[in-house]
Coordinates of N, CA, C and O in Angstrom, one line a residue:
M139 N 130.7 98.1 83.6 CA 129.3 98.2 83.2 C 128.4 98.5 84.4 O 128.6 97.9 85.4
A140 N 127.5 99.5 84.2 CA 126.7 99.8 85.2 C 125.6 98.8 85.5 O 125.2 98.0 84.7
K141 N 125.2 98.7 86.9 CA 124.2 97.7 87.2 C 122.9 98.1 86.7 O 122.6 99.4 86.6
K142 N 122.1 97.2 86.5 CA 120.6 97.5 85.9 C 119.8 98.0 87.0 O 119.9 97.7 88.2
I143 N 119.0 98.9 86.7 CA 118.0 99.5 87.5 C 117.0 98.5 87.9 O 116.4 97.9 87.1
T144 N 116.8 98.3 89.3 CA 115.8 97.3 89.7 C 114.4 97.7 89.7 O 114.2 99.0 89.7
D145 N 113.5 96.8 89.9 CA 112.1 97.3 90.0 C 111.9 98.2 91.2 O 111.1 99.1 91.2
L146 N 112.6 97.9 92.3 CA 112.4 98.7 93.5 C 112.9 100.1 93.2 O 112.2 101.1 93.7
E147 N 114.0 100.2 92.5 CA 114.5 101.7 92.1 C 113.5 102.3 91.3 O 113.2 103.6 91.4
L148 N 112.9 101.6 90.3 CA 111.9 102.2 89.4 C 110.7 102.7 90.2 O 110.2 103.8 90.0
K149 N 110.2 102.0 91.2 CA 109.2 102.4 92.0 C 109.6 103.7 92.9 O 108.7 104.6 93.0
K150 N 110.8 103.7 93.3 CA 111.3 104.9 94.1 C 111.4 106.1 93.1 O 111.0 107.2 93.6
I151 N 111.9 105.9 91.9 CA 111.9 107.0 91.0 C 110.5 107.6 90.8 O 110.3 108.8 90.8
K152 N 109.6 106.8 90.6 CA 108.2 107.2 90.3 C 107.6 107.9 91.5 O 107.1 109.0 91.4
R153 N 107.9 107.3 92.7 CA 107.3 107.9 93.9 C 107.9 109.3 94.2 O 107.2 110.3 94.5
L154 N 109.3 109.4 94.1 CA 110.0 110.7 94.3 C 109.6 111.7 93.3 O 109.4 112.9 93.6
Y155 N 109.5 111.3 92.0 CA 109.1 112.3 90.9 C 107.7 112.9 91.2 O 107.5 114.1 91.0
K156 N 106.8 112.0 91.6 CA 105.5 112.4 91.8 C 105.4 113.4 93.1 O 104.5 114.2 93.2
K157 N 106.3 113.2 94.0 CA 106.4 114.1 95.2 C 107.0 115.4 94.8 O 107.0 116.3 95.7
G158 N 107.5 115.5 93.6 CA 108.1 116.9 93.2 C 109.6 116.9 93.2 O 110.1 118.0 93.0
Y159 N 110.2 115.8 93.4 CA 111.8 115.8 93.4 C 112.2 116.0 91.9 O 111.6 115.5 91.0
S160 N 113.2 116.7 91.8 CA 113.9 116.9 90.4 C 114.6 115.6 90.1 O 115.0 114.9 90.9
P161 N 114.9 115.4 88.8 CA 115.7 114.3 88.3 C 117.1 114.4 89.0 O 117.6 113.3 89.3
L162 N 117.6 115.6 89.2 CA 119.0 115.7 89.8 C 118.9 115.2 91.2 O 119.8 114.4 91.7
K163 N 117.8 115.6 92.0 CA 117.8 115.1 93.4 C 117.5 113.6 93.5 O 118.2 112.9 94.3
I164 N 116.8 113.1 92.6 CA 116.6 111.6 92.5 C 117.9 110.9 92.2 O 118.1 109.8 92.8
S165 N 118.6 111.5 91.3 CA 119.9 110.7 91.0 C 120.8 110.7 92.1 O 121.6 109.8 92.4
Y166 N 120.8 111.8 93.0 CA 121.6 111.8 94.3 C 121.1 110.7 95.2 O 121.8 110.0 95.8
E167 N 119.8 110.7 95.4 CA 119.2 109.8 96.3 C 119.4 108.2 95.9 O 119.7 107.5 96.9
L168 N 119.4 107.9 94.6 CA 119.7 106.6 94.2 C 121.1 106.4 93.8 O 121.4 105.2 93.5
D169 N 122.0 107.3 93.9 CA 123.4 107.2 93.4 C 123.4 106.7 92.0 O 124.1 105.7 91.7
R170 N 122.7 107.4 91.2 CA 122.6 107.0 89.7 C 123.0 108.2 88.8 O 122.8 109.3 89.3
N171 N 123.3 108.1 87.6 CA 123.6 109.1 86.7 C 122.3 109.8 86.4 O 121.2 109.2 86.2
I172 N 122.2 111.1 86.3 CA 121.1 111.9 86.0 C 120.5 111.5 84.6 O 119.3 111.5 84.5
V173 N 121.3 111.2 83.7 CA 120.9 110.9 82.3 C 120.0 109.5 82.4 O 119.0 109.5 81.8
T174 N 120.4 108.6 83.2 CA 119.7 107.4 83.4 C 118.3 107.6 84.1 O 117.4 107.1 83.6
I175 N 118.3 108.5 85.1 CA 117.1 108.8 85.7 C 116.1 109.6 84.8 O 114.9 109.2 84.8
R176 N 116.6 110.5 84.0 CA 115.8 111.3 83.0 C 115.1 110.2 82.1 O 114.0 110.4 81.7
K177 N 115.9 109.3 81.6 CA 115.5 108.2 80.6 C 114.4 107.5 81.2 O 113.4 107.2 80.6
K178 N 114.6 107.0 82.5 CA 113.6 106.2 83.2 C 112.3 107.0 83.4 O 111.2 106.4 83.3
I179 N 112.4 108.2 83.8 CA 111.2 109.0 84.0 C 110.4 109.2 82.7 O 109.2 109.0 82.7
K180 N 111.1 109.3 81.5 CA 110.5 109.4 80.3 C 109.8 108.0 79.9 O 108.7 108.0 79.5
E181 N 110.6 107.0 80.1 CA 110.0 105.6 79.9 C 108.8 105.2 80.7 O 107.9 104.6 80.2
L182 N 108.8 105.8 81.9 CA 107.6 105.6 82.8 C 106.5 106.5 82.5 O 105.3 106.3 83.0
G183 N 106.6 107.4 81.5 CA 105.6 108.2 81.1 C 105.3 109.4 82.0 O 104.2 109.9 82.1
L184 N 106.3 109.7 82.9 CA 106.1 110.7 83.9 C 106.6 112.2 83.4 O 106.2 113.1 84.1
S185 N 107.3 112.2 82.3 CA 107.8 113.5 82.0 C 106.8 114.4 81.6 O 105.7 114.1 81.0
K186 N 106.9 115.7 81.9 CA 105.9 116.7 81.6 C 105.9 117.1 80.2 O 104.9 117.7 79.7
G187 N 106.9 116.8 79.4 CA 107.0 117.2 77.9 C 107.2 118.6 77.8 O 106.5 119.4 78.4
K188 N 108.1 118.9 77.0 CA 108.4 120.4 76.7 C 108.1 120.8 75.3 O 107.9 120.0 74.4

């Protein structure tokens, strides 16, 4: 089972996304699955919406 995303990781996702990093690049930075990163971006209300 995958480890839960920590508050520190959530802050880093938010900071990197606002800097313009793509979900793929953030997933590499945090060594996480891109699907998980996209889900968290959406949950944080950061997604641009298509």
